Coordinates of C-alpha atoms and ligand atoms in Angstrom, one line a residue:
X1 CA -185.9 50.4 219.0
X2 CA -187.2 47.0 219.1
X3 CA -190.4 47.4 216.8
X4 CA -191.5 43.7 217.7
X5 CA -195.0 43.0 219.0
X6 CA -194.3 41.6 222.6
X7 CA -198.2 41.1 223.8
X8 CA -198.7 38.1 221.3
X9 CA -196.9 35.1 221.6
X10 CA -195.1 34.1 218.5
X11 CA -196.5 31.2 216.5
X12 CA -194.6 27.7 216.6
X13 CA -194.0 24.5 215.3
X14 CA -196.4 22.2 217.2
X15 CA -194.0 19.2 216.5
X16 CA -190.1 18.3 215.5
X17 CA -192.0 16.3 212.6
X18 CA -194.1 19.2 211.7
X19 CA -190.9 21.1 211.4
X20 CA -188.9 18.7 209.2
X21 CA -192.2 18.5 206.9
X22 CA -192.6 22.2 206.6
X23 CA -188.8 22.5 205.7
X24 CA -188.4 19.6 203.1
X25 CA -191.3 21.3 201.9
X26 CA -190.1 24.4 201.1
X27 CA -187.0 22.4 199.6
X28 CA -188.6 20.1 197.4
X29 CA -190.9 21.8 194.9
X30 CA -190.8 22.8 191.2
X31 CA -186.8 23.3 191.6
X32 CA -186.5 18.9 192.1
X33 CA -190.0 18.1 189.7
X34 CA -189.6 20.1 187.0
X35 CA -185.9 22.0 186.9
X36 CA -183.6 19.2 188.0
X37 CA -184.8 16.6 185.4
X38 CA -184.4 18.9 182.8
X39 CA -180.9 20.5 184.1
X40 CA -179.6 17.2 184.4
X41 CA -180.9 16.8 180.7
X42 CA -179.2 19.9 179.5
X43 CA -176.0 19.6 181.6
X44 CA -175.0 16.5 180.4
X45 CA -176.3 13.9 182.9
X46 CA -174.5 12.3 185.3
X47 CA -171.7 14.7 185.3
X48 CA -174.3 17.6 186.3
X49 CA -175.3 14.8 189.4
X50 CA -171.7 14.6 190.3
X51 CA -171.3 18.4 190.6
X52 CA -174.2 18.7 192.1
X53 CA -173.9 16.0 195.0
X54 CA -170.1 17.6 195.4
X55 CA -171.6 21.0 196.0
X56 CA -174.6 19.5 198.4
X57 CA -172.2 18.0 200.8
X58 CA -169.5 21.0 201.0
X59 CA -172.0 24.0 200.1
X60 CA -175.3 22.3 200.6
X61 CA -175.4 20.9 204.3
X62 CA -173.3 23.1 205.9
X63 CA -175.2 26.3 204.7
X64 CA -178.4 24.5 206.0
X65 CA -177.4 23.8 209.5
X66 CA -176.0 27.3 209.6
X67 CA -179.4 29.1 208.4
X68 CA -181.5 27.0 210.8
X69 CA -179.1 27.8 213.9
X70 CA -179.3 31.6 213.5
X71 CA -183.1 31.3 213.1
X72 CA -183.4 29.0 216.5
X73 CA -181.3 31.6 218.3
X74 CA -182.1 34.7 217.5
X75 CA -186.3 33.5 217.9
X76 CA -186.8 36.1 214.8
X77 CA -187.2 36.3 211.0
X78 CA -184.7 36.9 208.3
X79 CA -184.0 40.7 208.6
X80 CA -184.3 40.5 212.5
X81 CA -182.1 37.6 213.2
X82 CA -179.2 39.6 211.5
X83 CA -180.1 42.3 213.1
X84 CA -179.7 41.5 216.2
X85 CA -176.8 39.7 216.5
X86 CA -174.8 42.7 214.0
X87 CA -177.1 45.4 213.4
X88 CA -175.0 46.7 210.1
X89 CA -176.3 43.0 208.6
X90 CA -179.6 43.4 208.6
X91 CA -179.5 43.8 205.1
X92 CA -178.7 40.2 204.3
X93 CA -181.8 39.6 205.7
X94 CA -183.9 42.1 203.6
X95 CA -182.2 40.5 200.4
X96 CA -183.8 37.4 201.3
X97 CA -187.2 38.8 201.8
X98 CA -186.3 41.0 198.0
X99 CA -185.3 37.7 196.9
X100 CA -188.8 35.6 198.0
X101 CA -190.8 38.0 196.8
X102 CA -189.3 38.0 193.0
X103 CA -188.4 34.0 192.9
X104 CA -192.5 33.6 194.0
X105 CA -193.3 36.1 191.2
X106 CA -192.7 34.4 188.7
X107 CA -192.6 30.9 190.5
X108 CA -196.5 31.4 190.5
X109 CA -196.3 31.9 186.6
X110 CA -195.1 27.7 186.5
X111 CA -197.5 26.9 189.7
X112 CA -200.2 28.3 187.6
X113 CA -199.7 26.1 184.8
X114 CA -199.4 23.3 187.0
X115 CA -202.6 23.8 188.4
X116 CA -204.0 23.7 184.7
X117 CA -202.2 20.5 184.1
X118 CA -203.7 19.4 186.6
X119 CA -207.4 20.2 185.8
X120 CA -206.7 18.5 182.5
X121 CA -205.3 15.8 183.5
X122 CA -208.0 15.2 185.9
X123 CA -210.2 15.5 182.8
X124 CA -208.2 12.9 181.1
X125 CA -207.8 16.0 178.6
X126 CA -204.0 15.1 178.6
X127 CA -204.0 11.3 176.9
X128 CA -202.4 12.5 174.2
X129 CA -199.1 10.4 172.5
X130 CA -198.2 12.9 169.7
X131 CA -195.6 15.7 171.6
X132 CA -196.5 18.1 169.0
X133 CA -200.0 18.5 169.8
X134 CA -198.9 18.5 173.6
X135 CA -196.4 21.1 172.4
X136 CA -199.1 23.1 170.8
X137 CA -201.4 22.9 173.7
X138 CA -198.6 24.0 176.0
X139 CA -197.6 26.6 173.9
X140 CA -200.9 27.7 173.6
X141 CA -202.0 28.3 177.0
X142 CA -198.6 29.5 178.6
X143 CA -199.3 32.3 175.6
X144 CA -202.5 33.4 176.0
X145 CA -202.9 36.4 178.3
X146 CA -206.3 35.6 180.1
X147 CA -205.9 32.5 181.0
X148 CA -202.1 31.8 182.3
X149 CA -202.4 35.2 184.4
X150 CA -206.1 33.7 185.8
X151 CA -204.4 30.7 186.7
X152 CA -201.4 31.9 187.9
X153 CA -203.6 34.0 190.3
X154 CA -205.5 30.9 191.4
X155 CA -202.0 29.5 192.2
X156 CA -201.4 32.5 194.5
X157 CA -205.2 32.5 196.7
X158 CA -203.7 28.8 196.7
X159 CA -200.7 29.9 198.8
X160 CA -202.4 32.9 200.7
X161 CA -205.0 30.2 202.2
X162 CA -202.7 28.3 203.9
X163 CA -200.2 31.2 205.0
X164 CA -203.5 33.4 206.5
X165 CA -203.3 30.5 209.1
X166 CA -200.2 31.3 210.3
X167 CA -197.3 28.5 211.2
X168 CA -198.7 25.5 213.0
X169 CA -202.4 25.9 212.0
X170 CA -201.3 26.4 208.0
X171 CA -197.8 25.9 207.0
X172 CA -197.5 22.7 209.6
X173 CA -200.8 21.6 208.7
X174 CA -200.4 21.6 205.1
X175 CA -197.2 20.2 204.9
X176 CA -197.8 16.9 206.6
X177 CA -200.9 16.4 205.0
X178 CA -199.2 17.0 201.4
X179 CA -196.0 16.0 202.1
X180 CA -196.3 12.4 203.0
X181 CA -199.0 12.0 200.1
X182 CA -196.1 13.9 197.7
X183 CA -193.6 10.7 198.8
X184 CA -195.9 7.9 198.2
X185 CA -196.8 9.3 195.0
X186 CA -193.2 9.7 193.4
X187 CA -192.3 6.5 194.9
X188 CA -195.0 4.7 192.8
X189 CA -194.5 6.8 189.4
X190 CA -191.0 6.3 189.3
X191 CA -191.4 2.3 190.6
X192 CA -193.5 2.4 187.2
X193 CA -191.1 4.4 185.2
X194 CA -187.7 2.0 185.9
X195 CA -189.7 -1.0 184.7
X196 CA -190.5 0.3 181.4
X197 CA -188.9 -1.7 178.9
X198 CA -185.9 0.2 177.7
X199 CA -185.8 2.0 181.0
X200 CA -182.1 1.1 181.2
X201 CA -180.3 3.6 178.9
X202 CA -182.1 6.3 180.7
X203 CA -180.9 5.3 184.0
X204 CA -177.2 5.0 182.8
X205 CA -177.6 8.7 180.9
X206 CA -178.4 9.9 184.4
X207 CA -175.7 8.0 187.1
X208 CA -172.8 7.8 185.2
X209 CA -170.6 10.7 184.5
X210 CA -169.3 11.8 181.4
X211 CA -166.6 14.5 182.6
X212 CA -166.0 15.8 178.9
X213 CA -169.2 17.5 179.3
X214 CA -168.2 19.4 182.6
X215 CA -167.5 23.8 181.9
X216 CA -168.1 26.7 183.7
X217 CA -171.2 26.6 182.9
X218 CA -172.4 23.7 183.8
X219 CA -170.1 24.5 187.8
X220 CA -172.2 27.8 187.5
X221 CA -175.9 25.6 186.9
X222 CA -175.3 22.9 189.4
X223 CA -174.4 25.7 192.2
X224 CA -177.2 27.3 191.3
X225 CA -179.9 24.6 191.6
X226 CA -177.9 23.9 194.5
X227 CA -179.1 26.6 196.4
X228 CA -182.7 27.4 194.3
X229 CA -183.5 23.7 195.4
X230 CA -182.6 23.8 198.9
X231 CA -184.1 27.1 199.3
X232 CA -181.4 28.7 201.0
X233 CA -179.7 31.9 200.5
X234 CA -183.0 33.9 201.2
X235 CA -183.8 33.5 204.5
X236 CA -186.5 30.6 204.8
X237 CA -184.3 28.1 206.6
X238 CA -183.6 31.1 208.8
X239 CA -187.5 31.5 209.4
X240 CA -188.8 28.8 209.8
X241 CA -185.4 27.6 212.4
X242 CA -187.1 31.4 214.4
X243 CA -189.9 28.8 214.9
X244 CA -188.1 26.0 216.6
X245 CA -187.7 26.0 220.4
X246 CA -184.7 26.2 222.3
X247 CA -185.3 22.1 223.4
X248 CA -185.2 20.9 219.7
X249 CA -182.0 19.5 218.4
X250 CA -181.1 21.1 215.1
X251 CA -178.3 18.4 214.0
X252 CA -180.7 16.1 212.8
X253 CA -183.3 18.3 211.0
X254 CA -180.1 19.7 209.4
X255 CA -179.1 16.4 208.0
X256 CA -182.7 15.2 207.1
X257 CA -183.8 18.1 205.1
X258 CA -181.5 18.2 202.1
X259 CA -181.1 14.4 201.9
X260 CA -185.2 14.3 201.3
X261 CA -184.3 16.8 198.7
X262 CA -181.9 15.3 197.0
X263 CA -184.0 12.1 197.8
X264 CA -186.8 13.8 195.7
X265 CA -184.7 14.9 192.9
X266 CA -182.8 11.8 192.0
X267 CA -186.3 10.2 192.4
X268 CA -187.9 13.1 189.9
X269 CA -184.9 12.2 187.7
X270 CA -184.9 8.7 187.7
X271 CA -189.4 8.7 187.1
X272 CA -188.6 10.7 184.3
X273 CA -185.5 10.3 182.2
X274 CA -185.8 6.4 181.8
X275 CA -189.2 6.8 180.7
X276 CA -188.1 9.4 178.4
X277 CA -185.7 7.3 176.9
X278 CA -187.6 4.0 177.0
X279 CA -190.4 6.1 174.8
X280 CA -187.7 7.5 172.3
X281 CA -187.9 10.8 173.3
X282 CA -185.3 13.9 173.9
X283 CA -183.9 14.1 177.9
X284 CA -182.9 17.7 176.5
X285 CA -186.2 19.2 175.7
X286 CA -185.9 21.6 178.2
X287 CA -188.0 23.3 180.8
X288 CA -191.2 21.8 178.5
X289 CA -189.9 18.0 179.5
X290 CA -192.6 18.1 182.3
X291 CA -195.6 20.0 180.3
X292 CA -194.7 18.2 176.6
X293 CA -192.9 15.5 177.0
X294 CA -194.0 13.8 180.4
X295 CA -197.7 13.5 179.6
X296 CA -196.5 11.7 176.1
X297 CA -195.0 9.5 177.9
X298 CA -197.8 8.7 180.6
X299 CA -200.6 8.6 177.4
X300 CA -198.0 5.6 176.2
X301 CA -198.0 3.6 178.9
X302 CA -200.6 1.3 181.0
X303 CA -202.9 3.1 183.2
X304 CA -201.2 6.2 181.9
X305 CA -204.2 8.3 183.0
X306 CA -204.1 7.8 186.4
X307 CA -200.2 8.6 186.7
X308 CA -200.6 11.6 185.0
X309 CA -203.0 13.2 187.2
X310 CA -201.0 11.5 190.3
X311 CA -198.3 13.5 188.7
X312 CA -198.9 16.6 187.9
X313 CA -201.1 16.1 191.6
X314 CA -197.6 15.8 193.3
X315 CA -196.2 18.5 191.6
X316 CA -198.8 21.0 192.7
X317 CA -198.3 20.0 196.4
X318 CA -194.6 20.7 195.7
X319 CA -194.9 23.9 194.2
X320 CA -197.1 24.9 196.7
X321 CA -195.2 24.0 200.0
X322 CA -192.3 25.9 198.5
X323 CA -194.8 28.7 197.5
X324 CA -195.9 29.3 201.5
X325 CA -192.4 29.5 202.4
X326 CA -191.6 32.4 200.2
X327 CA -194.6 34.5 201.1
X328 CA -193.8 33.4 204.4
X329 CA -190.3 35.3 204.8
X330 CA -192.1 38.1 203.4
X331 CA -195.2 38.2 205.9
X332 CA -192.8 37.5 208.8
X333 CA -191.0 40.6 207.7
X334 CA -193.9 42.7 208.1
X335 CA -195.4 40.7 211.3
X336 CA -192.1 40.6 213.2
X337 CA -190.5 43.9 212.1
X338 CA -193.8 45.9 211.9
X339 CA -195.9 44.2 214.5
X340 CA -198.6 43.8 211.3
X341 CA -201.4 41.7 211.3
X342 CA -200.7 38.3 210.0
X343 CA -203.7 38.1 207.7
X344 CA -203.6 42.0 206.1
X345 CA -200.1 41.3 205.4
X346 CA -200.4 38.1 203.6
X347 CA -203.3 39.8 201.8
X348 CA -201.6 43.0 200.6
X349 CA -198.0 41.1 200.0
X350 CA -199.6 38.7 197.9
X351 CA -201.8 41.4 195.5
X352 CA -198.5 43.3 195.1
X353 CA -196.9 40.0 194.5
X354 CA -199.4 39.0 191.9
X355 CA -198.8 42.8 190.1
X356 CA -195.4 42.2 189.9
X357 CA -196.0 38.4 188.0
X358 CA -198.2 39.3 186.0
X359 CA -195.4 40.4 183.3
X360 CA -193.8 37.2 184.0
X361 CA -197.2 35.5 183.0
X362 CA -197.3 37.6 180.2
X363 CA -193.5 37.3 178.5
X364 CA -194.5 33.9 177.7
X365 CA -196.8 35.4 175.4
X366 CA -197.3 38.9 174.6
X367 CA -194.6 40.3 176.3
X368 CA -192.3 37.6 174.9
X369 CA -190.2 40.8 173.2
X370 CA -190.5 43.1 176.2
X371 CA -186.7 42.8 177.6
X372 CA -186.5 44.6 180.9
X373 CA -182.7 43.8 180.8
X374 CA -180.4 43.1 177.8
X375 CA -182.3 40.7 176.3
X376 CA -184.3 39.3 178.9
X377 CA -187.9 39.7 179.4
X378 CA -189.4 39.6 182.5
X379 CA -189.5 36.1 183.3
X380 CA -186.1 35.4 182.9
X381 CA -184.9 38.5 184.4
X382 CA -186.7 37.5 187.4
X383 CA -185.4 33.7 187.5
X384 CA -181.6 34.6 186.5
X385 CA -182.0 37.8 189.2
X386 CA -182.6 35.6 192.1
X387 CA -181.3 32.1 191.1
X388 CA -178.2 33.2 190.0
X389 CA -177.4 36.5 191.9
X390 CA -179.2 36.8 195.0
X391 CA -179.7 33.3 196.3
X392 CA -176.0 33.3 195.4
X393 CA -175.1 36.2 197.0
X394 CA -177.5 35.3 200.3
X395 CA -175.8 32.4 200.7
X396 CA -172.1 34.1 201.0
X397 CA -172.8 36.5 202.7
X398 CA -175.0 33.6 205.4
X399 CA -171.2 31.8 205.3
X400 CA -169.4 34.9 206.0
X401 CA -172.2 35.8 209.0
X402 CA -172.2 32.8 210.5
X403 CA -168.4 32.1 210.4
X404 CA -166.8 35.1 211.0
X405 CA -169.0 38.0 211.9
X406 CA -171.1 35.9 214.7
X407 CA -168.2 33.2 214.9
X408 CA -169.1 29.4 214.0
X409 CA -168.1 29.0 218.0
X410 CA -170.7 31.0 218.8
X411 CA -173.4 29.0 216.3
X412 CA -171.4 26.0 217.7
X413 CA -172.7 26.4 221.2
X414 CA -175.8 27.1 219.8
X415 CA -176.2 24.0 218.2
X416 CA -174.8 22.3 221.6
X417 CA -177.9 24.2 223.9
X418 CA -179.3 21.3 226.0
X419 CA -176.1 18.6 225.7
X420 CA -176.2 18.2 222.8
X421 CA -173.1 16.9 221.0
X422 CA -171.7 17.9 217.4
X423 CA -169.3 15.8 216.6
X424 CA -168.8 16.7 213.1
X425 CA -168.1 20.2 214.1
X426 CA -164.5 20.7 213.3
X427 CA -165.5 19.9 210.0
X428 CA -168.3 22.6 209.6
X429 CA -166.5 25.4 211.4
X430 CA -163.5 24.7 208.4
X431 CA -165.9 24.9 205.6
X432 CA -168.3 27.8 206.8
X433 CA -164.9 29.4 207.3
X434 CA -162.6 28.6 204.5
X435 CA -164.3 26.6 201.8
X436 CA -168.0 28.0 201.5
X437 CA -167.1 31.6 201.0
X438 CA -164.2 31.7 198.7
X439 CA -165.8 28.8 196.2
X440 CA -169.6 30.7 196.1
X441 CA -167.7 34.1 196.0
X442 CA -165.7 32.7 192.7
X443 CA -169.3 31.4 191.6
X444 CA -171.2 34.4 192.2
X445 CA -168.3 36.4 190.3
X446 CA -169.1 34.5 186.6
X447 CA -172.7 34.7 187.7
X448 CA -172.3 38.5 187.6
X449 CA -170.1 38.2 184.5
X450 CA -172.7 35.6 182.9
X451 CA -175.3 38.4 183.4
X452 CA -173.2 41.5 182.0
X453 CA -172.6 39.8 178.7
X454 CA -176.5 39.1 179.0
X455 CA -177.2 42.6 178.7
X456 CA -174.4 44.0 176.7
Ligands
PFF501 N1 -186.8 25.0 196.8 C1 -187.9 25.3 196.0 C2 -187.9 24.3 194.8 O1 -187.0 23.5 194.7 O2 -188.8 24.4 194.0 C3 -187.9 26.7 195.5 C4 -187.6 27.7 196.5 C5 -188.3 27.8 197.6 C6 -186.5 28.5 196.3 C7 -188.0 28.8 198.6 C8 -186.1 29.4 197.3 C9 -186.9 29.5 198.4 F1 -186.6 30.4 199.3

């Protein structure tokens, strides 16, 4: 029995722009500002960027368009749209609602120390050269109980403001007021970062390859980030394409949405590694090269003030356009599926979300030597749960749905509603089919292995 509420009529996207904003929204966030910098730093450089761009174009795009498609047809959320094309698969879909749920548990953790970068930079509190006393002040705050769980609540009534207003009045709204304003300001910080003096080796660190440095590892990372920075694998692309109506063509979105991704990331990468280098610091500093390093390297440079709080501005609206889209899958659950009321769902979902943070909050001080798994505390249990297993897993099991169990003809006449014409879809049909699902399924497998030897 169909539980949907039938008396209201289902919120939509009020415009194909709206749409695309919304989406690249959800895409770009902390996953391009403040992971893929520091990946690329750790995963030796350009070769990372090569693996990466390989697994966009075969994994990437084609996993997109097929997410979107199944959300446009079926009119319905994640566990919904699999429902009712293959009852049996509804379960994909409530792995992607599992998997928002955790990834925005502990993505609030990093929002809320965004936020309080951003307070102090607004204070000018953060015009500080020395990278120790940065580190100090990082490490401080990201330790202390009180304050990261305060502010990583803050982060969360952040989130629950905009989704309380449903899809064209809050999502929509949000994202093309922040959006646009997120473009302008990368475009200007990284404009300033390339000209620094010594910009150059940075640059070169980042575009050109060295294929000695590519392992398992480093195939394993790049898939990964792959599918954390598109946000697919857990259903979003799938909601927010429920949104879409049957006149919008779904080809171009599609296209559009990961290149301003990857658009974002190489410009993340290329604001912030030059500068690095042209300042003589480490590109492998790790996940503090945004909190430490970055803000050294603003308090160095002309009207360093003002691009640090541009910056760490930016990176708030990014985290939190990706933030709505994860409570999002989980509210449209409930709405969809339950016929709940929009705004008690978004309240309760997000309390229960903020419960189950908080340790995440707190393993960066306190809990540092709780391990909930092996020897992972709750933080990283969290992140390596959903980056590396069930965004993973979402994502072959989307291939195999699309491709075999609903047939990529099928999704091909979808995409084709209204005469439209797909003329790349030979192409996507053979890898949705025959590429996408044995190269993640290989993936996922070393993931899984990867994790085992974590917590033997
Ligand atoms: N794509 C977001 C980022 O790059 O920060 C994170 C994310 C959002 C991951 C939504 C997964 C998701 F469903």
């Amino acid at each position: 029995m169909s539980l949907i509420n039938e008396n209201k009529e289902r919120d939509k996207w009020s415009s194909k722009i709206g749409f695309i904003l919304a989406a690249a929204g959800s895409a770009v966030g902390l996953g391009n500002l403040w992971k893929f910098p520091y990946s690329v730093g750790s995963n030796g450089g350009g070769a990372f960027v090569m693996i990466y761009f390989i697994f966009l174009f075969v994994i990437g795009f084609p996993l997109m368009l097929a997410a979107i498609t199944l959300g446009r047809k079926t009119q319905l959320s994640a566990v919904g749209a699999y429902r009712s094309i293959k009852k049996k698969w509804a379960f994909v879909g409530g792995l992607g609602v599992v998997c928002g749920f955790f990834i925005l548990a502990f993505y609030s953790t990093v929002g809320g120390w965004v936020i309080y970068y951003f307070v102090k930079a607004l204070k000018g509190g953060l015009a500080i050269k020395d990278p120790e006393v940065l580190g100090s002040i990082f490490g401080g705050f990201i330790s202390s109980p009180v304050e990261s769980i305060l502010y990583q609540g803050i982060f969360l009534v952040l989130t629950l403001a905009i989704v309380l207003r449903g899809i064209s009045g809050g999502i929509e709204k949000a994202s093309k007021i922040m959006m646009p304003a997120l473009f302008v300001m990368i475009f200007l910080i990284s404009i300033r970062s390339i000209t620094l003096p010594g910009a150059s080796e940075g640059i070169k660190f980042f575009l050109v390859p060295d294929f000695s440095k590519i392992n398992m590892n480093v195939i394993m990372n790049a898939l990964g980030q792959v599918f954390f920075s598109l946000s697919i694998g857990m259903g979003v692309m799938v909601t927010y394409g429920s949104y879409l109506d049957k006149d919008s063509n779904i080809l171009g979105p599609s296209a559009y949405i990961p290149m301003l991704d990857t658009a974002v990331a190489i410009i993340a990468g290329l604001a912030t590694l030059p500068a690095v280098f042209a300042l003589g610091f480490k590109a492998s500093s790790g996940p503090g090269l945004m909190f430490v390093t970055l803000p050294a390297v603003f308090a160095s440079m002309p009207f360093g003030k003002v691009f640090c709080f541009l910056f760490f501005m930016l990176v708030l609206f990014a985290a939190l356009t990706s933030s709505i889209s994860m409570l999002e899958v989980c509210v449209s659950y409930f709405v969809d599926e339950k016929g709940a009321n929009r705004i008690k769902a978004s309240i309760i979902i997000s309390m229960i979300i903020y419960l189950v943070g908080m340790p995440a909050s707190l393993s960066m001080g306190p809990w540092k030597d709780v391990h909930i798994l092996g020897n992972l505390n709750f933080f990283d249990f969290y992140d390596k749960l959903t980056s590396n297993i069930l965004l993973t897993s979402g994502g072959l099991l989307l291939s195999i749905f699309v491709g075999w169990v609903w047939g990529a003809d099928n999704a091909v006449k979808e995409i084709e509603l209204r005469g439209v014409k797909f003329r790349l879809a030979p192409v996507w049909k053979f890898l949705i089919k025959y590429v996408v699902p044995p190269a993640v399924f290989i993936i996922l497998i070393n993931s899984l292995k990867e994790l085992i030897m974590a917590i033997l």
